[in-house]
C-alpha atoms as one frame of an Amber mdcrd trajectory, in Angstrom:
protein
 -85.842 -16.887-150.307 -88.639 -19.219-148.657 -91.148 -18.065-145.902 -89.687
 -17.883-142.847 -88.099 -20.858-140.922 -86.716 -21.366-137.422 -83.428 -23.791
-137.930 -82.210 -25.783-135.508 -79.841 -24.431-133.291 -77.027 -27.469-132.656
 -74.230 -27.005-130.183 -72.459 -29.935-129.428 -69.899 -31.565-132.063 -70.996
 -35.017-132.615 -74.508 -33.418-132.826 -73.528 -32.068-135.429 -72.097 -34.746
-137.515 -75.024 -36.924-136.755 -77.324 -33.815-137.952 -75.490 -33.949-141.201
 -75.061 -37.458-141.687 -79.276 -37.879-141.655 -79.469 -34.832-144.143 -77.031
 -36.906-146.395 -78.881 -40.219-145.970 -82.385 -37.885-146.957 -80.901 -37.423
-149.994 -79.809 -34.122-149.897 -76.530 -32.001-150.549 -75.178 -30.387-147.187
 -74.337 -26.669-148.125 -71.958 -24.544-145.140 -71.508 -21.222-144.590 -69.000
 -20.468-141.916 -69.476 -17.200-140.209 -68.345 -15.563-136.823 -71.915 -13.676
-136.711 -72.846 -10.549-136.460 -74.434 -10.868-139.870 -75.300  -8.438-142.393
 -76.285  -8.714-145.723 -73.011  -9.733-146.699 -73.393 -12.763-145.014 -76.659
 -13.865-146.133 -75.619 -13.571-149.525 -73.562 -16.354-149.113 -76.800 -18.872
-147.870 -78.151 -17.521-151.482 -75.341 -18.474-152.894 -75.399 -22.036-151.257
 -78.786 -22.946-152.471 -78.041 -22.225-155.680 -75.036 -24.146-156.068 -76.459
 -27.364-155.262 -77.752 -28.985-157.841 -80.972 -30.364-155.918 -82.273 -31.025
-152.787 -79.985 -29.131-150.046 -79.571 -28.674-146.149 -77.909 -25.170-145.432
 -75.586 -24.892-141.908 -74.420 -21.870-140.706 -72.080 -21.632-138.038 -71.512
 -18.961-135.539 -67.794 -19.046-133.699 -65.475 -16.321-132.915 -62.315 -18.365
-133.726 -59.946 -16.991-131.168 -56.780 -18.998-132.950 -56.772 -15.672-135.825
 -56.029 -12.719-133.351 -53.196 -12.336-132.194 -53.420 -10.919-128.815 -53.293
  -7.021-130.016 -56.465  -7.303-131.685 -60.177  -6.912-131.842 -61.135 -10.439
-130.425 -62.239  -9.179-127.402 -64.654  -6.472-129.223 -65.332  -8.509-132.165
 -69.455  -7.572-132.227 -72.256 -10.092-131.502 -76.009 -10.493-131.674 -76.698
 -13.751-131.342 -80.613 -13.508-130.944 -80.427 -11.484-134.065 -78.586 -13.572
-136.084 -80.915 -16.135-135.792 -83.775 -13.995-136.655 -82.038 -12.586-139.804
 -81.348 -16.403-140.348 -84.669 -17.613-139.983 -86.483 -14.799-142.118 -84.107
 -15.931-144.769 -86.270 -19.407-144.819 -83.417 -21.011-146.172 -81.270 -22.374
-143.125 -81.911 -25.724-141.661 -79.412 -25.615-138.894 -77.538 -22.902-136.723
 -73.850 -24.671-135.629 -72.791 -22.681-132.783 -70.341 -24.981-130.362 -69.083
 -22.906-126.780 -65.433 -23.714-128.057 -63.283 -25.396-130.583 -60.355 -25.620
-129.332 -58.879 -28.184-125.840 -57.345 -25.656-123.834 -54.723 -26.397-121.210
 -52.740 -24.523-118.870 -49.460 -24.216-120.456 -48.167 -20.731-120.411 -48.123
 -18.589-123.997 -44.959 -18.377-126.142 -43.240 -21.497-125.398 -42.958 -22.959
-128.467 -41.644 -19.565-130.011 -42.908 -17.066-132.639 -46.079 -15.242-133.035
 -49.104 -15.944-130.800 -52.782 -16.445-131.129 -55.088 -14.876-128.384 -55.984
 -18.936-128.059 -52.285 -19.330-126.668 -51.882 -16.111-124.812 -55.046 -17.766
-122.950 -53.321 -20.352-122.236 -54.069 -22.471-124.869 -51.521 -24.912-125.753
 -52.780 -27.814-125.248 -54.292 -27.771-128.559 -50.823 -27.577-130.520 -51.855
 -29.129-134.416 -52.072 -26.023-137.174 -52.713 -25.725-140.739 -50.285 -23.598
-142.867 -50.748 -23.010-146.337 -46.809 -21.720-146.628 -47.299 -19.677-149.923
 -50.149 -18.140-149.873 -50.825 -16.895-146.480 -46.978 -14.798-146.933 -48.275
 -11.344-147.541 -51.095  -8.720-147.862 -53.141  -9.320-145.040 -50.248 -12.433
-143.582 -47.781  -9.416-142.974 -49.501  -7.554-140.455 -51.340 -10.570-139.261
 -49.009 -13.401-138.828 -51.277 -16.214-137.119 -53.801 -15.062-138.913 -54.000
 -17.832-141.797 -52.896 -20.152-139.503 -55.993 -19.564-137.393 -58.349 -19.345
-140.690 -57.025 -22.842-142.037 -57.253 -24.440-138.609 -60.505 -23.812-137.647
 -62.104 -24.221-141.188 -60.692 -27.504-141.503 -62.011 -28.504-137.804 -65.374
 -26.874-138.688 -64.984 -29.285-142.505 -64.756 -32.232-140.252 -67.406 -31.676
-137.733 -69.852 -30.413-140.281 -68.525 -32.651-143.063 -70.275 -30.360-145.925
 -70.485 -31.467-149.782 -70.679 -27.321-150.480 -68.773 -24.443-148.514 -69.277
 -20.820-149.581 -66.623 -17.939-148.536 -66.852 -14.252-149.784 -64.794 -12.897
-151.415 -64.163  -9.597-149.976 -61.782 -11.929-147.859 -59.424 -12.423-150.822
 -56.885 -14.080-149.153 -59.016 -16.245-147.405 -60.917 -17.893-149.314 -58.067
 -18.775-152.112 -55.918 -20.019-148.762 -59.203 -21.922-148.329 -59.337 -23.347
-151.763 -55.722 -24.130-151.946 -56.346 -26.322-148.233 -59.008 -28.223-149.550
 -56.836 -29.101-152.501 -53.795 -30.380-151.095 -55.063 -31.858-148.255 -58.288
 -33.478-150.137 -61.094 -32.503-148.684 -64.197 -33.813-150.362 -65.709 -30.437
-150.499 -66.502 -27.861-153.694 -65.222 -24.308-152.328 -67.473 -21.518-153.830
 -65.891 -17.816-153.953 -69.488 -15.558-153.600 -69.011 -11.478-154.657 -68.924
  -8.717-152.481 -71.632  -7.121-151.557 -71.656  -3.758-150.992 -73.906  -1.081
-149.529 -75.862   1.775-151.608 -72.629   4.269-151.507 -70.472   1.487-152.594
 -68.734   0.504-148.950 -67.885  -3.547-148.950 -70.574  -4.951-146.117 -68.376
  -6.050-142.676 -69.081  -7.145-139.589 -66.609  -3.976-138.404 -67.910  -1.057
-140.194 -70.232  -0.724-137.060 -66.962   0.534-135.074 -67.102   3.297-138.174
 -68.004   7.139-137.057 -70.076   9.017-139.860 -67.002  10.715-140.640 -64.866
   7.942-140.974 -67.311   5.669-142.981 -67.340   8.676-145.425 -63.868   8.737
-145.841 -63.404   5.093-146.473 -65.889   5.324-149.427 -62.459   6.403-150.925
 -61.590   2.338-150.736 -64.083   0.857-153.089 -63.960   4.271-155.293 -60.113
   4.182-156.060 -60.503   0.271-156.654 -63.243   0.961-159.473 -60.984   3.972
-160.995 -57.976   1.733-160.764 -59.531  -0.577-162.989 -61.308   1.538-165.159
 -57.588   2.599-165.332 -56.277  -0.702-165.873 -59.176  -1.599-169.110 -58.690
   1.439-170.448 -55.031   0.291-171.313 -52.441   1.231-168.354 -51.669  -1.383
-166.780 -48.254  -0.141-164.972 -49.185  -1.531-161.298 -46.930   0.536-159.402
 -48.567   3.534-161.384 -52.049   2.330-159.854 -50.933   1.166-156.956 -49.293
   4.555-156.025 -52.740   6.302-157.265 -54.975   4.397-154.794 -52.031   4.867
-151.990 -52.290   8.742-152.682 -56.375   8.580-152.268 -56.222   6.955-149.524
 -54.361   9.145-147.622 -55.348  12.106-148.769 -58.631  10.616-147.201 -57.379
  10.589-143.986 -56.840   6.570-144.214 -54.149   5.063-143.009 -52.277   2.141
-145.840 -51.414  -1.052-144.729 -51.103  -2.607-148.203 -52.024  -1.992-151.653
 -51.112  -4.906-153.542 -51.978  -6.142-157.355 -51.610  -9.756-157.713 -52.276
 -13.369-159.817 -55.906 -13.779-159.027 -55.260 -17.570-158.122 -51.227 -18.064
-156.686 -51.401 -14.300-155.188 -47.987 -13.768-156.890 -47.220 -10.020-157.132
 -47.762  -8.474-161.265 -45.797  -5.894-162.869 -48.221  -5.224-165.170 -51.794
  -6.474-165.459 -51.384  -8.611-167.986 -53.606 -11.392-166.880 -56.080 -11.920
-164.098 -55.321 -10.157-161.292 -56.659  -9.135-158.114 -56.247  -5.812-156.602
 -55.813  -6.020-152.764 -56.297  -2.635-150.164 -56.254  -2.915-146.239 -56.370
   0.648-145.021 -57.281   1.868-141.404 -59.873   4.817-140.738 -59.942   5.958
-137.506 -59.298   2.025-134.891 -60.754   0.334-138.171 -59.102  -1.560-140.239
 -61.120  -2.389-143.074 -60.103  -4.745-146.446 -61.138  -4.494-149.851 -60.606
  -5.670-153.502 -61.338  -5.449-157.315 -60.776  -8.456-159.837 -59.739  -7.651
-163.042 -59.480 -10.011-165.818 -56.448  -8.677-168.559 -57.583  -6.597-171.518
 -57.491  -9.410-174.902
């Protein structure tokens, strides 16, 4: 990374744009990473990961929102953590980030009351929020894994990204992949709906003991972060297991299931799937993906694994 540099902080929409638009003009590639702060190095992997996909000069935005449309109102929004003033710091002593998009709200809210138009709620409706009433669905691939237990999730994901796509209006957007889901729901978006914009999948980063970096291993006792070492360990034995030549999935799913618990984590899913349509596998017979969300302790935490089939 460069020495450090102080980037502009920009709040206001059509700010925004306009930034853009003169970083375009300058001759250089606009490069986004979309965040909802409270960064680690996780995140900034992903601004390294910017600058080195564009193939010359490049202006790097990072934007800071807490999308409220992707938790339902059960969850975590209202203890999501936040350091703003420390975001930008880590931002700046990356010298690599031009601009810092952080807009007050996204969303037009109105006054309407939640659950009138039926189904599952976001914490943006149960707010009150239905004026804004327009939502992204990629149908296929946000049904399971994480879409099961979170049903506006993807809904909320594909929403706001695509508002964010037009605001910033990047020619480069970076998502990690430790959000498996995600980012293909992501990819598949930009492709259907033909966004001018090259989606790049950057690799987990994980700490020293092998934990996958997020925002919510904070909420993690000592106790509890040492149990959920037992994600990212059964994920490397199960494909150790799968290279080595067994590649039965329910076999390797049930092995990580049984680790898990006998952690002391509670399973949401364990799931082995096609790496690019998220279609379940029998057998890992081509490239797959394999998907964990597990709780330890009030944390629910997500990993994965890619494994490309034995020739």
């Amino acid at each position: 990374m460069a020495a450090a540099h102080e980037p502009e902080v920009i709040r206001d929409k059509a700010a925004m744009r306009a930034w853009s638009r003169r970083r375009r003009a300058e001759g250089k590639a606009v490069a986004f990473v979309p965040t909802m702060g409270f960064l680690h190095d996780g995140h900034l992997s992903l601004i390294s990961t910017a600058v080195a996909a564009a193939a010359g000069p490049v202006a790097v935005v990072v934007s800071i929102y807490v999308n409220p449309s992707q938790f339902a109102p059960t969850e975590d929004l209202a203890t999501y953590p936040s350091d703003f003033a420390g975001d930008l710091r880590k931002l700046a002593a990356t010298g690599a980030v031009a601009a810092v998009f952080c807009p007050p709200d996204l969303y037009v809210r109105g006054g309407a009351g939640a659950g009138e138009s039926g189904g599952a709620v976001s914490c943006l409706e149960d707010a009150g929020g239905h004026a804004h009433e327009t939502w992204i669905r990629v149908e296929q691939l946000e049904k399971g894994l994480c879409g099961s237990s979170r049903p506006v999730f993807f809904r909320g994901v594909a929403t706001v990204v695509a508002k964010l796509f037009n605001i910033v209006e990047p020619d480069i957007a970076v998502f990690g992949k430790k959000d498996y889901q995600q980012w293909r729901v992501i990819c598949r978006m930009v492709r259907d709906l033909d966004f001018a914009i090259e989606i790049i999948g950057s690799e987990i980063v994980r700490e020293a003991d092998g934990l996958a970096m997020s925002s919510r291993n904070v909420h993690l006792s000592c106790e509890e972060r040492e149990k959920a070492l037992s994600i990212s360990r059964s994920l490397a034995n199960a494909r150790t297991t799968a290279l080595n030549g067994n590649n039965h999935g329910q076999q390797i799913k049930d092995q990580i299931v049984q680790t898990l618990e006998e952690a002391g984590g509670q399973v949401d899913y364990v799931e082995i799937v096609e790496q690019e349509s998220l279609t379940p596998v029998v057998r890992i017979d081509r490239p797959a993906v394999i998907c964990v969300a597990a709780w330890f302790g009030k944390v629910r935490l997500i990993d994965n694994i890619e494994i490309q089939a034995p020739s």
